[in-house]
Short mmCIF file of C-alpha atoms and ligand atoms in Angstrom, two decimals:
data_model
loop_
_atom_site.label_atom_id
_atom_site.label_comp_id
_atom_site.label_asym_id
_atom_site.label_seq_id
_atom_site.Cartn_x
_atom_site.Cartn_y
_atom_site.Cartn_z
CA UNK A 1 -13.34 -0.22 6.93
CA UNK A 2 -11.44 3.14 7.24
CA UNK A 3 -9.72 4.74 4.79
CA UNK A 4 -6.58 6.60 6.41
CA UNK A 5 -3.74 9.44 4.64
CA UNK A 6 -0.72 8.18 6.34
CA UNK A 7 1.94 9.52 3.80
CA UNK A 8 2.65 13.35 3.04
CA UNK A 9 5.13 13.68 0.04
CA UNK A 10 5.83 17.06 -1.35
CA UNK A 11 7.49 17.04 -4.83
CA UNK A 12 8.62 19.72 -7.68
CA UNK A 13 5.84 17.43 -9.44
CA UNK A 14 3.20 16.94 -7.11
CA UNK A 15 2.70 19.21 -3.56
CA UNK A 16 0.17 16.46 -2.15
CA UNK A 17 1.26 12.77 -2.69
CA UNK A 18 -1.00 10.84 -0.31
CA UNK A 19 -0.58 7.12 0.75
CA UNK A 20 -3.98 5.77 1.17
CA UNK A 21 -4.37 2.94 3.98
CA UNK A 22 -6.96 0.94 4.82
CA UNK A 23 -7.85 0.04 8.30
CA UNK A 24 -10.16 -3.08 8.78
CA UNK A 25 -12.12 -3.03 11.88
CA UNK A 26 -13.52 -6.69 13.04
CA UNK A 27 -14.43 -7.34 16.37
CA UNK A 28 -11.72 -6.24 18.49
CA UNK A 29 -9.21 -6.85 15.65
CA UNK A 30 -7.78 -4.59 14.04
CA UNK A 31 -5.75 -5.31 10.31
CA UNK A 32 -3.43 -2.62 8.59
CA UNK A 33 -2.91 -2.51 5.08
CA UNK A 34 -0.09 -0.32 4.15
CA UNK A 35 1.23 1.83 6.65
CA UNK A 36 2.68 4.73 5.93
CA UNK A 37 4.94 6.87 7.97
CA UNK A 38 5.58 5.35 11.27
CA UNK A 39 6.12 6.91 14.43
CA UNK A 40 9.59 6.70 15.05
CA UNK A 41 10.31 8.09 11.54
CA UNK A 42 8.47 10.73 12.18
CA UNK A 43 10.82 11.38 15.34
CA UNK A 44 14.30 10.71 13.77
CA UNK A 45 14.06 10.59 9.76
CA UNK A 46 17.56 11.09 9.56
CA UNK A 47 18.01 7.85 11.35
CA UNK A 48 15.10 5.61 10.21
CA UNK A 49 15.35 6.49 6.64
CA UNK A 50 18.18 8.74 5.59
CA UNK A 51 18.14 12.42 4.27
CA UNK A 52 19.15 11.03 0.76
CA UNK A 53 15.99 9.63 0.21
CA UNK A 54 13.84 12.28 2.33
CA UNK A 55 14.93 14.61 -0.29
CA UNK A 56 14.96 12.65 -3.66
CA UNK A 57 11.26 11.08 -2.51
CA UNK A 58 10.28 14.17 -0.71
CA UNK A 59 8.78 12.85 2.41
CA UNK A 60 7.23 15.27 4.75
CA UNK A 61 6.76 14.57 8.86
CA UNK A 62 3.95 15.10 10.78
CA UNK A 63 2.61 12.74 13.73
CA UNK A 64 -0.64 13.30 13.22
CA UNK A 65 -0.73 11.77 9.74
CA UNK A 66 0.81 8.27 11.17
CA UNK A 67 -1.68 5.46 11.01
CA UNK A 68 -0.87 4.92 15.04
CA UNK A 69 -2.18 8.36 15.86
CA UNK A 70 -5.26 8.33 13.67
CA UNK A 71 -6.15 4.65 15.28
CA UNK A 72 -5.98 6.36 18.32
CA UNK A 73 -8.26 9.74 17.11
CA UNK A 74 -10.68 6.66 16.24
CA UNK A 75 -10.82 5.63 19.78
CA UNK A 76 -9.33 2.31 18.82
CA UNK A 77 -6.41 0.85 20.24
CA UNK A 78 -3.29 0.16 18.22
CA UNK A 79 -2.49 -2.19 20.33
CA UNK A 80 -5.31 -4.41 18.40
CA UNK A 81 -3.65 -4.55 14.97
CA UNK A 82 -2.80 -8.22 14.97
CA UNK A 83 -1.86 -7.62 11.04
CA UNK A 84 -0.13 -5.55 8.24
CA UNK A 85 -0.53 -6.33 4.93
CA UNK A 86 2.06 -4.47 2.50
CA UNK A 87 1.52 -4.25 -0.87
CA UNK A 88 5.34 -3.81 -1.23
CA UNK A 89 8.08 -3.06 1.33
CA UNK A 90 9.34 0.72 -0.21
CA UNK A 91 9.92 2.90 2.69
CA UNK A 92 6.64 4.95 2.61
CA UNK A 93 4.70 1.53 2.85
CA UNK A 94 6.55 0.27 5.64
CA UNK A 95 7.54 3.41 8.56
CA UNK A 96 4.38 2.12 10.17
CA UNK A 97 4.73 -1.64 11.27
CA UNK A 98 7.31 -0.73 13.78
CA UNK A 99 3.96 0.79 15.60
CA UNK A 100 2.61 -2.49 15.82
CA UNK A 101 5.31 -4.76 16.80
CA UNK A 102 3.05 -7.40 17.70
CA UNK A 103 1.46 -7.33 14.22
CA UNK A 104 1.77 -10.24 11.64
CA UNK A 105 3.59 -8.59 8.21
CA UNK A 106 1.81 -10.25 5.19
CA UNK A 107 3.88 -9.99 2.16
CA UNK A 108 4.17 -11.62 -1.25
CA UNK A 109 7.65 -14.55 -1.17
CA UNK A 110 8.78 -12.38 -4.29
CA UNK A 111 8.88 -8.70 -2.45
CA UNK A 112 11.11 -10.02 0.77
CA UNK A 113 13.43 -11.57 -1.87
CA UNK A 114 13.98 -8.20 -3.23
CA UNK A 115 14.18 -6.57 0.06
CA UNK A 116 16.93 -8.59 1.25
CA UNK A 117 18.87 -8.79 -1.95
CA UNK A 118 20.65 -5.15 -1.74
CA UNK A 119 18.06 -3.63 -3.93
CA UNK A 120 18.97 0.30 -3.10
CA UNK A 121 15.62 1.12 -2.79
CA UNK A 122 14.62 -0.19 0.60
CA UNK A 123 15.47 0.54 4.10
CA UNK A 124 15.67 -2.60 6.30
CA UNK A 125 16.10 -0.54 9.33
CA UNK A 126 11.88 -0.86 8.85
CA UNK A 127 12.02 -4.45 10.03
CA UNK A 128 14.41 -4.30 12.41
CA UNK A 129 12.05 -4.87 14.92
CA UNK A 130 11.66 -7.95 13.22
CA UNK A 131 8.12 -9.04 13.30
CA UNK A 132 6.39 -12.59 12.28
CA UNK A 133 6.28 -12.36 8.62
CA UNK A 134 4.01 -14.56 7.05
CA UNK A 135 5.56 -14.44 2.99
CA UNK A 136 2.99 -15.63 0.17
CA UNK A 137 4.25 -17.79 -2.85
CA UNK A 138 2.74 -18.50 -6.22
CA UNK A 139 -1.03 -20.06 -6.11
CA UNK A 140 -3.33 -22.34 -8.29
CA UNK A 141 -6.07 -19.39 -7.06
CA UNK A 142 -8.05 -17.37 -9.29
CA UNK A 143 -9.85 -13.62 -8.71
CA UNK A 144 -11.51 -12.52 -11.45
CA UNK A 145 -8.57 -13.49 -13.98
CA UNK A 146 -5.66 -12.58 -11.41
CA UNK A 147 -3.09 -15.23 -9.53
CA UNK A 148 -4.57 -14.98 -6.17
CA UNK A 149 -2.66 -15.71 -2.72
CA UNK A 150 -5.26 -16.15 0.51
CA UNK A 151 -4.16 -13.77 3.07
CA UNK A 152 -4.13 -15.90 6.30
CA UNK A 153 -5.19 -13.27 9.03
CA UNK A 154 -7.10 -13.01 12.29
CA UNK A 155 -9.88 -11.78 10.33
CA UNK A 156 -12.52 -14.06 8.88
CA UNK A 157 -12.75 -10.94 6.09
CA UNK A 158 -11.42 -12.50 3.04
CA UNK A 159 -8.52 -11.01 1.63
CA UNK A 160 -6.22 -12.11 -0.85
CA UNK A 161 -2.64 -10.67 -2.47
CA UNK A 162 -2.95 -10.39 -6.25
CA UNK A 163 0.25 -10.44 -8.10
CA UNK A 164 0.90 -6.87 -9.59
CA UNK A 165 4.72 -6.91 -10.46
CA UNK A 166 6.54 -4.39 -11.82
CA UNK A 167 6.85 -1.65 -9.74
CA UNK A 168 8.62 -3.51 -7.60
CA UNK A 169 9.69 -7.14 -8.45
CA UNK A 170 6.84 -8.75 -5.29
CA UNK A 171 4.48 -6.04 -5.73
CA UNK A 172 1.11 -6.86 -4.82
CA UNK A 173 -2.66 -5.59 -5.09
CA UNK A 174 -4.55 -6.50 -1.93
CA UNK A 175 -8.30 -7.85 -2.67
CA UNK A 176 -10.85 -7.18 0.12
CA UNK A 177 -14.30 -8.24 0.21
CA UNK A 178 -16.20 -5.71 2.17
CA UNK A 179 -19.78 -5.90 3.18
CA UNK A 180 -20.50 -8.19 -0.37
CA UNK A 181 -18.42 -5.65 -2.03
CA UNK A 182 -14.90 -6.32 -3.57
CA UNK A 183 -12.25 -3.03 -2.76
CA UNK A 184 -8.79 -3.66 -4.80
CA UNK A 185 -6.07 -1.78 -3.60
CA UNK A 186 -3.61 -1.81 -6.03
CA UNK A 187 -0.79 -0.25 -4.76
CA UNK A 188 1.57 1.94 -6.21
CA UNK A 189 0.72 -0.40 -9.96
CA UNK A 190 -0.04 3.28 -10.95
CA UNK A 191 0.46 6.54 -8.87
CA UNK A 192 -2.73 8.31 -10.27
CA UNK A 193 -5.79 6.60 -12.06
CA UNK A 194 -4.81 9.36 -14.63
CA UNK A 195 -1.69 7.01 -15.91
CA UNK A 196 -3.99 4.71 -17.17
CA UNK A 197 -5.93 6.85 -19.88
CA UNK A 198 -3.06 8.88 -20.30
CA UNK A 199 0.30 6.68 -21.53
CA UNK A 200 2.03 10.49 -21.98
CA UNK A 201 0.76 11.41 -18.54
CA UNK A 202 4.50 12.95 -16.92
CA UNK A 203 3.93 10.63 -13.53
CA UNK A 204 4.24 7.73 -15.51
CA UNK A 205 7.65 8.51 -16.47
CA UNK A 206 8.72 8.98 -13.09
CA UNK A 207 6.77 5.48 -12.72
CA UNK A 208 8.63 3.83 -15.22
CA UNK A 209 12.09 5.46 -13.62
CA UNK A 210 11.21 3.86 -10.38
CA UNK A 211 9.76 0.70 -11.31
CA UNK A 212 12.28 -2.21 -11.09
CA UNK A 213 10.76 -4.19 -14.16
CA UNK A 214 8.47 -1.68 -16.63
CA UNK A 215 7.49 -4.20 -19.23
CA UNK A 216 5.67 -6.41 -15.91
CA UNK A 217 4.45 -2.71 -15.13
CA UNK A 218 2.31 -2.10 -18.05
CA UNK A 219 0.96 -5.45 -18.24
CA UNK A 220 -0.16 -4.75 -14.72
CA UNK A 221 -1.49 -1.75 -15.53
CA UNK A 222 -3.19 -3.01 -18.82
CA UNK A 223 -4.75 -5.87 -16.54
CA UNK A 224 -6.07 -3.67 -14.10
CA UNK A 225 -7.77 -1.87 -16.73
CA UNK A 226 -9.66 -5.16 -18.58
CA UNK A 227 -10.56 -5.48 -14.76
CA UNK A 228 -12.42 -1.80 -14.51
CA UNK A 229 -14.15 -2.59 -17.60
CA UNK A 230 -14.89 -6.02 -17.05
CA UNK A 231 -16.01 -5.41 -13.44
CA UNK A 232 -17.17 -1.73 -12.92
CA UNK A 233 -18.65 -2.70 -9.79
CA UNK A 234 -15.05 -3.48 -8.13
CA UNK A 235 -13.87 -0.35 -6.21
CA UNK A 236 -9.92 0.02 -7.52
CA UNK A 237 -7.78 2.61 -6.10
CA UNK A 238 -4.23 3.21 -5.70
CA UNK A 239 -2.24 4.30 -2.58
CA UNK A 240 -0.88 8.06 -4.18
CA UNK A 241 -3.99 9.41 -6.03
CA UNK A 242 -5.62 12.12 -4.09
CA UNK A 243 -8.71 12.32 -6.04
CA UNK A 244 -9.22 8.38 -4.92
CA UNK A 245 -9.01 8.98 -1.62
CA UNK A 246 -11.27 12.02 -1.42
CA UNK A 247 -14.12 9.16 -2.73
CA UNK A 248 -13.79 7.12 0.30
CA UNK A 249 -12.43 9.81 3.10
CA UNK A 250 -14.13 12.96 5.30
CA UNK A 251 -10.61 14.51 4.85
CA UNK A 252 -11.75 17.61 2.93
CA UNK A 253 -10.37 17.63 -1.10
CA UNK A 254 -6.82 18.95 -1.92
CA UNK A 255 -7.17 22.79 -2.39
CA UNK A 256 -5.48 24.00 -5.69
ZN1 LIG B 301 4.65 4.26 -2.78
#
């Protein structure tokens, strides 16, 4: 398992929003979930995702932070990613699966709804390369208290989408069991770990802002907490927090 930086956001806020990826290695195959800034945003951003919301999200552009190149620095082929998992299909999530057109896109039923229903916050010009997409509906399964939805991959790795509306109306966590260990990604269901100690903490007003439903927000939230205390030996991050990432990555920490 790798633990890739594939987003660089720069905002009057925050001068180093990350978007922490993980990159499952098995056999030859290679799985994706979340992916960042893509390739061919990174070569026309006006074009791929408009300078209205390069601005108001701040998105920076670099090559070498796209999830293609650092497969690549691995000596791993990107060719090999047979599947993306997204926890949610905003535009900093998604620049990435045009790299692997031959990759399966795993998404919750509920988030492609949204996509496709003129919700201004998405850019479809992110599928138009128009990849299988395998979509995930409501399930009798259980993990550790949360609705549970078997991702069906190349990978005998068990993952599974957890149900973490809110931020967006499909948003998902994605479960991983690692090596006997469970890793929960939960998405953007907070941007930093400090949100959830903190209810005054400024990011989560710009969380509640974005979030397309912020009552299912903060029950997320509140259920991903039970979870940490419950289960201290799960490994929970988000995709934004720095200080997460720094646990799991060589990258050296942010310098303030
Ligand atoms: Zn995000």
């Amino acid at each position: 398992m790798h633990h890739l930086n594939c987003v660089k956001i720069v905002t009057p806020m925050h001068d180093d929003v990350i978007g922490h990826c993980l990159l499952i290695e098995e056999d030859d195959h290679l799985l994706l979930i979340d992916t960042g800034v893509g390739v061919k945003d990174v070569e026309s951003p006006n074009e791929r995702i408009g300078n209205e919301l390069i601005e108001l999200a701040g998105f920076q552009f670099d090559m070498e932070i796209t999830a293609f190149q650092q497969i690549q620095k691995l000596g791993l082929n990107p060719a090999h990613v047979k599947d993306c998992i997204v926890s949610h299909l905003d535009a900093d999530h998604t620049g990435g699966l045009a790299d692997f057109p031959n990759a399966t896109v795993h998404v919750s039923a509920e988030e492609l709804i949204n996509f496709y229903s003129d919700n201004p916050r998405y850019i479809e010009s992110h599928l138009d390369h128009n990849p299988t997409i395998k979509e995930y509906g409501i399930s009798d399964e259980q993990w550790f208290g949360f609705e549970a939805r078997k991702v069906k991959s190349s990978l005998k790795t068990e993952i599974y989408l957890i149900p973490l509306f809110g931020h967006t109306l499909g948003h998902c966590g994605i479960a991983v069991e690692w090596e006997g260990k469970w890793f929960f990604h939960i998405g953007d269901a907070y941007y930093l770990r400090a949100e959830l100690e903190d209810e005054q903490n400024p990011v989560g007003q710009l969380a509640e802002a974005r979030a397309d439903d912020n009552t299912r927000r903060l029950e997320s939230m509140e259920k991903i907490k039970t979870l940490m205390k419950e289960h201290p030996e799960i490994e929970v991050f988000g995709y934004h927090d720095r200080g997460e990432f720094a646990k799991y990555s060589v990258e050296s920490p942010m310098v303030s």
